[in-house]
CSV table of C-alpha atoms in Angstrom, one decimal:
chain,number,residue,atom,x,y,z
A,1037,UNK,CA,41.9,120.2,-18.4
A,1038,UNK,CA,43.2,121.5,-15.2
A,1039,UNK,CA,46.5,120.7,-13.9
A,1040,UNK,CA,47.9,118.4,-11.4
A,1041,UNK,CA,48.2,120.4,-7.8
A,1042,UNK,CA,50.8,119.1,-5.8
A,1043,UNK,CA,52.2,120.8,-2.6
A,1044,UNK,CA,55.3,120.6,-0.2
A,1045,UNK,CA,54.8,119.5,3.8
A,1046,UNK,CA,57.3,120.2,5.7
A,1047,UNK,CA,57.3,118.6,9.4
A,1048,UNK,CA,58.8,120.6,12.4
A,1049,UNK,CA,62.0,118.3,11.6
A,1050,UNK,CA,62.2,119.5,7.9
A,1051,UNK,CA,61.7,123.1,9.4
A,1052,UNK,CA,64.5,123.3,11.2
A,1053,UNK,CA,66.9,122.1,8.5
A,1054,UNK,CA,65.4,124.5,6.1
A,1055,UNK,CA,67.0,127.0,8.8
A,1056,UNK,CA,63.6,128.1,10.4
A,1057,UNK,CA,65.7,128.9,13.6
A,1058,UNK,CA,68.2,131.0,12.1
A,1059,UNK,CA,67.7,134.0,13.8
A,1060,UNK,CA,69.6,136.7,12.7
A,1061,UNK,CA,68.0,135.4,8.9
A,1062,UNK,CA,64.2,136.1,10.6
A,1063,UNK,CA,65.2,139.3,12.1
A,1064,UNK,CA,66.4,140.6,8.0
A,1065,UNK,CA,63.2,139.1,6.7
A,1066,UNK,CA,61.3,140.7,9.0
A,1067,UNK,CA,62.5,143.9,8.4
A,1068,UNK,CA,62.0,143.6,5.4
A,1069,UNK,CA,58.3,142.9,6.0
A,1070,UNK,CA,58.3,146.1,8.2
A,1071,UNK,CA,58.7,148.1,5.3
A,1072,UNK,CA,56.2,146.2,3.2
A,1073,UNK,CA,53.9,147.0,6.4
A,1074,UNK,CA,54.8,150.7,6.5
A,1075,UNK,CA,54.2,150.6,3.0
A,1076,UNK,CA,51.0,149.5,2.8
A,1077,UNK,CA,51.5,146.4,0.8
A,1078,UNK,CA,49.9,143.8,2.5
A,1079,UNK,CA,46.4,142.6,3.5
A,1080,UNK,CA,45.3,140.6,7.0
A,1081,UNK,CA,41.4,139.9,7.5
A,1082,UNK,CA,38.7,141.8,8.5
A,1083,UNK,CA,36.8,144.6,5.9
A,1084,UNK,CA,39.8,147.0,7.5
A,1085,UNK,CA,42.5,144.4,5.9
A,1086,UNK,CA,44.1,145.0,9.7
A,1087,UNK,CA,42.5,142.3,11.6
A,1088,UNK,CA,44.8,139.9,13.8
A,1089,UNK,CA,42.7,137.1,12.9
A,1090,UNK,CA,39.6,135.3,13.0
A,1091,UNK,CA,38.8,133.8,16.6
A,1092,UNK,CA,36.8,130.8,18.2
A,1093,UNK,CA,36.1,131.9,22.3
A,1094,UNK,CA,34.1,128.8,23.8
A,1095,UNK,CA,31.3,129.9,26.0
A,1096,UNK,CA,31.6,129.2,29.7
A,1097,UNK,CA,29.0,126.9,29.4
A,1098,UNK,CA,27.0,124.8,26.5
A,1099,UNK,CA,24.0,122.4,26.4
A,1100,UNK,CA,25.9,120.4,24.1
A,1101,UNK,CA,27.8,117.9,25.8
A,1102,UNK,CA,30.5,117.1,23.0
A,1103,UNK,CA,31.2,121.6,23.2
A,1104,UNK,CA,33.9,122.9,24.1
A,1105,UNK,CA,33.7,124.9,27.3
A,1106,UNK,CA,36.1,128.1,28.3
A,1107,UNK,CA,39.3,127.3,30.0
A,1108,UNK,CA,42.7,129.1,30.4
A,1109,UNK,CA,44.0,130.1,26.9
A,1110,UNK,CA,41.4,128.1,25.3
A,1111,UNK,CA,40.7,128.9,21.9
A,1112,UNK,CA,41.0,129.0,18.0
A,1113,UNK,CA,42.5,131.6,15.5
A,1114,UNK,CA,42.5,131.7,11.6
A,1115,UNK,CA,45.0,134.3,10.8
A,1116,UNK,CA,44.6,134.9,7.3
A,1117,UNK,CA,46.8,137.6,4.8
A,1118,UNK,CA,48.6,138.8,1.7
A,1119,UNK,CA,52.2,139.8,1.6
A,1120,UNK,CA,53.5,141.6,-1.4
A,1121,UNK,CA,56.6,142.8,-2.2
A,1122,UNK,CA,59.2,140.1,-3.4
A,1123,UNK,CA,56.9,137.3,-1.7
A,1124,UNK,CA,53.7,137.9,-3.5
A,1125,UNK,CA,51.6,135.6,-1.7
A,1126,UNK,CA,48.6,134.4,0.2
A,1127,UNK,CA,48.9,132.8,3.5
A,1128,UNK,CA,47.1,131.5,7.2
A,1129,UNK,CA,48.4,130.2,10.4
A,1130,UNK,CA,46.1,128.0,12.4
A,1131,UNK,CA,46.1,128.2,15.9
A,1132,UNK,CA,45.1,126.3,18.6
A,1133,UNK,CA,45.6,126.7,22.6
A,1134,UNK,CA,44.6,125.1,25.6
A,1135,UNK,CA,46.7,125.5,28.9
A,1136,UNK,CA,45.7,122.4,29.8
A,1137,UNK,CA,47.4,120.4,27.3
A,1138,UNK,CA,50.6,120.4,29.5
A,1139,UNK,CA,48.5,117.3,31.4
A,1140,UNK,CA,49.0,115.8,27.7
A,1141,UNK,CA,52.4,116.3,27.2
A,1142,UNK,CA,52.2,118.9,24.6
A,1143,UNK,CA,52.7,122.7,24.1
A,1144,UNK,CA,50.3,124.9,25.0
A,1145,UNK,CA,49.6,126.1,21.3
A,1146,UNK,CA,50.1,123.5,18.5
A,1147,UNK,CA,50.2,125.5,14.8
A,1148,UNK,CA,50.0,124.8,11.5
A,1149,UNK,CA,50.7,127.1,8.3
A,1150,UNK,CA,49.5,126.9,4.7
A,1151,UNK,CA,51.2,128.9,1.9
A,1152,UNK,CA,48.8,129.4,-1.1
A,1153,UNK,CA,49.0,130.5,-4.5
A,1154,UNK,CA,47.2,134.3,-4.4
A,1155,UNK,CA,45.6,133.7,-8.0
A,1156,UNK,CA,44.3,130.1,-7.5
A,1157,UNK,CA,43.9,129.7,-4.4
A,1158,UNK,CA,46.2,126.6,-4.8
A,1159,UNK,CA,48.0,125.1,-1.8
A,1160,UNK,CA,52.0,125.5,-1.9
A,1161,UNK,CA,53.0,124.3,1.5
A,1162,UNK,CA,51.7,123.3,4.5
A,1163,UNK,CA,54.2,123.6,7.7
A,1164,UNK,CA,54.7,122.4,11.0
A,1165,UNK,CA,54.4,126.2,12.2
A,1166,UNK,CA,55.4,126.5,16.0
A,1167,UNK,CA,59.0,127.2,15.7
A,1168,UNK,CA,58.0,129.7,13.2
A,1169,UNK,CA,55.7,131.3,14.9
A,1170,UNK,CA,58.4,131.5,18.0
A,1171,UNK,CA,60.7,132.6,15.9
A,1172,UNK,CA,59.3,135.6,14.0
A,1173,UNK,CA,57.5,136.4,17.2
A,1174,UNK,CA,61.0,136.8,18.7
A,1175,UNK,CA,62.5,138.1,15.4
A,1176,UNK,CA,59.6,141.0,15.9
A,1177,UNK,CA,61.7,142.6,19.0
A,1178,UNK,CA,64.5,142.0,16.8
A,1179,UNK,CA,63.7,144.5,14.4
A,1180,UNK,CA,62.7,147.0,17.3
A,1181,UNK,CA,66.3,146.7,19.1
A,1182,UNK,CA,68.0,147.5,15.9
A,1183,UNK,CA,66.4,150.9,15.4
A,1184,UNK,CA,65.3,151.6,19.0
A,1185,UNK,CA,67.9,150.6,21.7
A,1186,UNK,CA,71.1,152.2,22.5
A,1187,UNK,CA,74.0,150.3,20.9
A,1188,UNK,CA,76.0,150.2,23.8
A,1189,UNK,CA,73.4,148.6,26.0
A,1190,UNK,CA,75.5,146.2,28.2
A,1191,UNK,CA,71.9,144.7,30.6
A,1192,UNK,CA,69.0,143.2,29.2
A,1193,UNK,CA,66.4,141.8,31.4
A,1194,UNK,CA,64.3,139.5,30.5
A,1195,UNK,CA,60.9,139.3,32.0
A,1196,UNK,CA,59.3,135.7,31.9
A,1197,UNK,CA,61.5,133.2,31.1
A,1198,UNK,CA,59.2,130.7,28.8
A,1199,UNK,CA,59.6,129.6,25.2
A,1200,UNK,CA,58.7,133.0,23.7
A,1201,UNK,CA,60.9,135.0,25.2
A,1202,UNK,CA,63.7,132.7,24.3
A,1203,UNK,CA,63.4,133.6,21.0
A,1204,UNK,CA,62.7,137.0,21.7
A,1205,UNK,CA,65.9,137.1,23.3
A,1206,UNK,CA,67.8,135.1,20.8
A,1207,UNK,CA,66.6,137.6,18.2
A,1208,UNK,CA,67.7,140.8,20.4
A,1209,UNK,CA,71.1,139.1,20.5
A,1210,UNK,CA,71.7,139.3,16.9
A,1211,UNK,CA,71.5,143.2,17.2
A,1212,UNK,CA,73.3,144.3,20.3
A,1213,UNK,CA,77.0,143.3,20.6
A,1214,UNK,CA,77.7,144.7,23.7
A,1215,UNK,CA,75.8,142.7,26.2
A,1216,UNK,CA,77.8,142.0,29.4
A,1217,UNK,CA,74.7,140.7,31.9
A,1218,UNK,CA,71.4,139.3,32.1
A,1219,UNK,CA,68.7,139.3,34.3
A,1220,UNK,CA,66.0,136.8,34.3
A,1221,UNK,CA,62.7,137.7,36.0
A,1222,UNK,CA,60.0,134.6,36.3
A,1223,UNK,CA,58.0,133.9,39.3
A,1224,UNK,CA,58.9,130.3,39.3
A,1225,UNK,CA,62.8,130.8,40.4
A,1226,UNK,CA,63.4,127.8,39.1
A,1227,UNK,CA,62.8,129.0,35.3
A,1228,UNK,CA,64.2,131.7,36.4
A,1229,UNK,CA,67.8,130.3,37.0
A,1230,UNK,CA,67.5,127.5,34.1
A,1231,UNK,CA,67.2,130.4,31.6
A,1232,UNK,CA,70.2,132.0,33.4
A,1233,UNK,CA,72.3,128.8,33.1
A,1234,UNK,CA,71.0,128.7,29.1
A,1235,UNK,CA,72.5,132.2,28.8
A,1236,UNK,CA,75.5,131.1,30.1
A,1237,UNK,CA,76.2,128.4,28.5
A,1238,UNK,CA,75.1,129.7,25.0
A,1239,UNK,CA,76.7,133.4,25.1
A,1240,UNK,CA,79.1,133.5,28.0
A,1241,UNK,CA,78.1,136.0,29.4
A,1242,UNK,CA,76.9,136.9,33.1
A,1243,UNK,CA,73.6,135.9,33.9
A,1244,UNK,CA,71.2,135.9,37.3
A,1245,UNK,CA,67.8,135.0,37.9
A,1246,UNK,CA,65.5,136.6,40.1
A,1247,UNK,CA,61.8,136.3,41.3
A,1248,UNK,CA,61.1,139.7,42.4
A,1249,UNK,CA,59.4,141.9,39.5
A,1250,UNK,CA,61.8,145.2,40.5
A,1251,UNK,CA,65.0,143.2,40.5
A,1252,UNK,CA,63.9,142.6,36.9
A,1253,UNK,CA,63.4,145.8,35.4
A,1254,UNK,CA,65.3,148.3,37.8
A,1255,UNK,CA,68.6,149.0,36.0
A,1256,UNK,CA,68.5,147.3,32.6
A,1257,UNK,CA,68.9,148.8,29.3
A,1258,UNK,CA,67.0,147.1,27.3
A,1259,UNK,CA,63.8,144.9,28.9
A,1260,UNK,CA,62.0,142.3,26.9
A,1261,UNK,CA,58.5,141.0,28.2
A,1262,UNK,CA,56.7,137.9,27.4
A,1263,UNK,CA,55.5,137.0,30.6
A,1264,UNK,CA,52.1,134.9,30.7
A,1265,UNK,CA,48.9,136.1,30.4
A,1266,UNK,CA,47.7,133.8,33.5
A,1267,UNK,CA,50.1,135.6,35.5
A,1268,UNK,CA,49.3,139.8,35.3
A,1269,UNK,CA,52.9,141.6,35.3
A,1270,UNK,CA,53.1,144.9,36.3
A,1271,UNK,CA,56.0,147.2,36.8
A,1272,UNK,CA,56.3,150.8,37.8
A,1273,UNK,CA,57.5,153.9,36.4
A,1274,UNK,CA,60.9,154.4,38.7
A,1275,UNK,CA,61.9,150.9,38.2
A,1276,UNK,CA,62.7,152.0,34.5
A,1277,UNK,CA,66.1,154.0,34.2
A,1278,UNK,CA,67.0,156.5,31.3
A,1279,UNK,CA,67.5,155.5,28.1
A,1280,UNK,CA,66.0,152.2,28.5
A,1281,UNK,CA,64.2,150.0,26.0
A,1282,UNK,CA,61.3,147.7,26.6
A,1283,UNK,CA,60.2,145.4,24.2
A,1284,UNK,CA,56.7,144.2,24.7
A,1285,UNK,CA,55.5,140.5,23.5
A,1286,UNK,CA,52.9,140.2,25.7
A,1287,UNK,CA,50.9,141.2,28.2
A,1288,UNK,CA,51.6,144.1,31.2
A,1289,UNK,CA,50.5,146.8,33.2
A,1290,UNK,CA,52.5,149.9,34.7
A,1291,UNK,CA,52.0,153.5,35.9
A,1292,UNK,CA,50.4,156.2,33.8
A,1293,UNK,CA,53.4,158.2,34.2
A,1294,UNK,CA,55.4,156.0,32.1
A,1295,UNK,CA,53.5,155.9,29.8
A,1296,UNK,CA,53.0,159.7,29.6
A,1297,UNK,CA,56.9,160.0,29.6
A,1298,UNK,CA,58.2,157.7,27.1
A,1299,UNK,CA,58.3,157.3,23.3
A,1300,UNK,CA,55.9,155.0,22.1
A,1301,UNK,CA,56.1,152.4,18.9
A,1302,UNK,CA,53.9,150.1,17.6
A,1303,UNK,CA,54.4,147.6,15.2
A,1304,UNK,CA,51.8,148.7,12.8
A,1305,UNK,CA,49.3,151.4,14.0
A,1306,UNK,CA,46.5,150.3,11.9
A,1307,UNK,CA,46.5,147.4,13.6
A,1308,UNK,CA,46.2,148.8,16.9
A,1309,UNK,CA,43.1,150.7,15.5
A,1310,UNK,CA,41.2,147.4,14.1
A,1311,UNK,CA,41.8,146.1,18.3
A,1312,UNK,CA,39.9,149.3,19.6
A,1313,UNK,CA,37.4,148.7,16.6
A,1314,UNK,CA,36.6,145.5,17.9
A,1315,UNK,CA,36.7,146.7,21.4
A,1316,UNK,CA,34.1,149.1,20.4
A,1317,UNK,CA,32.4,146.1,18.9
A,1318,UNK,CA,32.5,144.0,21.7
A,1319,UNK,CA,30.0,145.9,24.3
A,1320,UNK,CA,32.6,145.8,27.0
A,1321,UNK,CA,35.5,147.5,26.2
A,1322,UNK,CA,37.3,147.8,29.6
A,1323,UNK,CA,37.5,144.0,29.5
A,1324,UNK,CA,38.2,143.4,26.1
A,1325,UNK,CA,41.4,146.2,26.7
A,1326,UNK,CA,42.8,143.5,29.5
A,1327,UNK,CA,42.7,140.9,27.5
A,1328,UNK,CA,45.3,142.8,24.8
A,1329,UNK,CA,48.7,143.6,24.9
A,1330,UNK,CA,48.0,147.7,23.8
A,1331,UNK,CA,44.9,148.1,26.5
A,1332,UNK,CA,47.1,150.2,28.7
A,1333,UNK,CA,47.6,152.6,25.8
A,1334,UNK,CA,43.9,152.5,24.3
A,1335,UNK,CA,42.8,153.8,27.6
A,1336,UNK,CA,44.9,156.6,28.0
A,1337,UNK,CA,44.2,157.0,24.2
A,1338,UNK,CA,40.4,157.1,25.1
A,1339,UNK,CA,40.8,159.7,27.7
A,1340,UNK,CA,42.8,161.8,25.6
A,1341,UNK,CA,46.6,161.8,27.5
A,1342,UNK,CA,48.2,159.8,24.6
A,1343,UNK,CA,47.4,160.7,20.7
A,1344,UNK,CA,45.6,158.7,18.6
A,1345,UNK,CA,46.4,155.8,17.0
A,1346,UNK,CA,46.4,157.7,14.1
A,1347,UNK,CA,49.1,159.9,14.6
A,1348,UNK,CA,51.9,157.4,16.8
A,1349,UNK,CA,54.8,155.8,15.2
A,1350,UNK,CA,54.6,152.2,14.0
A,1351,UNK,CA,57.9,150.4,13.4
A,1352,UNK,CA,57.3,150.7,9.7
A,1353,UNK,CA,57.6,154.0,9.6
A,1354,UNK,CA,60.9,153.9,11.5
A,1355,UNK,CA,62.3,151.3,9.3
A,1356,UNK,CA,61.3,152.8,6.0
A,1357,UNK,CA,63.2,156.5,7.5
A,1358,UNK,CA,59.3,158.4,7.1
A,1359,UNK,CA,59.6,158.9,11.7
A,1360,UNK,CA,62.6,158.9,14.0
A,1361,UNK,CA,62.9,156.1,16.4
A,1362,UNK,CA,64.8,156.5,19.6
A,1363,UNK,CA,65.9,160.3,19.1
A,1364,UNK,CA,68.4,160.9,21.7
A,1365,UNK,CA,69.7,158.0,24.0
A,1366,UNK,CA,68.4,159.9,27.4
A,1367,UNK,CA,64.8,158.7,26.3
A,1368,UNK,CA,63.0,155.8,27.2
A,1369,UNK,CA,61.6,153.8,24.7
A,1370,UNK,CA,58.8,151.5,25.0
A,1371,UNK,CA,58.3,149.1,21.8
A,1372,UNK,CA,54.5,147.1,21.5
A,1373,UNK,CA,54.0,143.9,19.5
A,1374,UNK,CA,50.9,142.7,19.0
A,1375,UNK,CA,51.5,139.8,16.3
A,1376,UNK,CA,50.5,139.7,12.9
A,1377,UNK,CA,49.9,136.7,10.1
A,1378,UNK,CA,52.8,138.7,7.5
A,1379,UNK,CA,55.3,137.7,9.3
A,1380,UNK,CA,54.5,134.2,9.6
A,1381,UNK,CA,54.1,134.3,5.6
A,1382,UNK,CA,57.4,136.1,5.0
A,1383,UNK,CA,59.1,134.0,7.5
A,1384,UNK,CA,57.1,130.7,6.2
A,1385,UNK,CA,57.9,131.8,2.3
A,1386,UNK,CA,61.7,132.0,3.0
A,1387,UNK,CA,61.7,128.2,4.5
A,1388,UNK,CA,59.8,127.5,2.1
A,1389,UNK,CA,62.1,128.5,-0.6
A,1390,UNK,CA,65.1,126.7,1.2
A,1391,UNK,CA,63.4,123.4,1.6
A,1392,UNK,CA,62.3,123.4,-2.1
A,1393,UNK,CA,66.0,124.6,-3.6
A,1394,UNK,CA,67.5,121.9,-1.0
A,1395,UNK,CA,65.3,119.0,-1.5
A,1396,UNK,CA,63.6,119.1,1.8
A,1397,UNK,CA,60.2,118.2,3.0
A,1398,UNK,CA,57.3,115.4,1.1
A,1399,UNK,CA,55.2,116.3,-1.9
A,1400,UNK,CA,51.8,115.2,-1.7
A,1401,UNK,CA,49.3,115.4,-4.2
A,1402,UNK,CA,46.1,117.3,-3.9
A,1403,UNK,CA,44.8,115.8,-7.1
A,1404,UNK,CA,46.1,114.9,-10.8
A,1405,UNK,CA,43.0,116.7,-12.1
A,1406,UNK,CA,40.1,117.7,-9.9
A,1407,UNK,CA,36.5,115.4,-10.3
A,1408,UNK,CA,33.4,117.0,-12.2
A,1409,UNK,CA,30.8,118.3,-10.6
């Protein structure tokens, strides 16, 4: 006889009073799941275990009416993985993204997440998973200004002023007490100035907004960038003073003398070396470098004026003590986050574990015992 299967849904209501957007919570979990990273306890897809995830790319044209054609931010992601440590399970985000459903009415990206049982397979939750996914992406950058920004940075700038980077921001709050101004860079204005009058409101604290690139970046202490990938962001060495931090979540270009004269973390370097594996894989690798966060890096990487992979610092390694992070507070740090499916499993596990020990969320039944076949 096999047993009944039932599993917990919890809506995007029931998410956020199981404390999804708690984030100084998701910055500690995170962590934690640094270390488990740095480690080596954990799995994501792929035959290297290191894979982002599993992705749908509709062609630019089809014979088949009822096909989905290319568009901006079009596409599909499985991101399957295995968390160990005290979570001990299985996990995948589904992801979906079309810019074009803003003419709907809805977000841009709409995601789900399904915990599982790693021996069974058995489902233990499925979640509304955009908040999560925002906030663990912001919690990310979290992490990073713990161990790599001065503690008496007094200006962050924050570079695209969307959705993201408010939790990115929200996270980086949590870490650095001495914050005395913001600047927020968009190139609608407008956004701009409504995510200055949010940081006002919220932290009292002086904010601008600004919709020139330089005023964004030039004197800040600690930068965080999620700009969009429609719109290419690039910023140049001399804008960046000593001693600053920037904390990548998406996208960007800058001068090869940056990059030559700053430390450099990743969030997990194997990951970074499953991107230029598929890079290699994909017959075209200059374009398949623009289209990810770390392409700056892998080219300078492939012309030999940055190590490899193999031997940079991933935030892991800084959090578990194994590398130094920022060394001296004279040097610039730049900090890149590519996103992975463990933190969405550590993240989802700990709501998880709230909603079931406060009675939140519907149980539904997957069956009381399976048919024959």
């Amino acid at each position: 006889m096999y047993p009944n299967i039932d599993f917990l849904y919890l809506s995007e209501p029931d998410m956020i009073t199981a404390g999804v957007l708690d984030a100084a919570r998701c910055v500690s979990v995170c962590e934690e799941t640094f270390s488990l990273l740095g480690k080596g306890d954990y799995l994501m897809g792929g035959a290297n275990h290191n894979s982002h995830g599993l992705n749908i790319v509709f062609p630019k044209e089809t014979k088949f009416p009822n096909m989905p054609v290319a568009g901006p931010d079009r596409r599909f992601a499985a991101m399957p993985g295995y968390l160990g440590g005290r979570f001990d399970i299985c996990g995948n985000k589904w992801y979906g993204s079309n810019h074009a459903n803003a003419e709907k009415g809805l977000p841009r990206s709409i995601l789900t997440m399904m915990l599982n049982d790693k021996d069974t397979g058995a489902p233990l939750a499925l979640m509304s998973a955009n908040l999560l996914s925002a906030a663990r992406t912001g919690a990310v950058p979290g992490v990073a200004a713990k161990h790599l920004a001065n503690k008496d940075s007094k200006t962050v700038s924050v570079i695209g002023c969307g959705p993201i980077n408010k939790a990115c921001f929200t996270a980086i709050m949590t870490q650095l007490g001495a914050v005395e101004k913001v600047i927020c860079f968009d190139v609608f204005l407008a956004k701009a100035n409504e995510f200055a009058g949010w940081v006002e409101e919220k932290y009292r604290i002086s904010a601008i907004g600004v919709d020139e690139a330089e005023q964004g970046f030039r004197d800040a202490d600690v930068i965080t960038v999620a700009a969009s990938r429609l719109k290419p962001l690039y910023f140049k060495d001399e804008w960046i003073k000593e001693g600053a931090t920037i904390l990548v979540s998406g996208p960007f270009n800058t001068d090869e003398s940056f990059l030559t004269d700053c430390k450099i973390v990743f969030d997990h370097t194997p990951l970074q070396e499953a991107y230029v594996e598929d890079a290699d894989a994909s017959g075209n690798k200059d374009a398949y470098y623009s289209g990810v966060i770390g392409g700056p890096f892998y080219r300078l990487i492939d012309a030999g004026k940055l190590p490899a992979l193999a031997d940079s610092t991933g935030l892991g390694d800084v959090v578990n003590g194994i590398k130094p992070g920022r060394e001296n507070a004279q040097e610039r740090v730049i900090f890149i986050a590519c996103g992975m499916a463990v933190f969405d499993i550590s993240w989802g596990f700990e709501i998880y574990k709230n909603a079931v020990r406060e009675g939140i969320g519907q149980s539904l039944n997957l069956w009381k015992r399976p048919s024959a076949l």
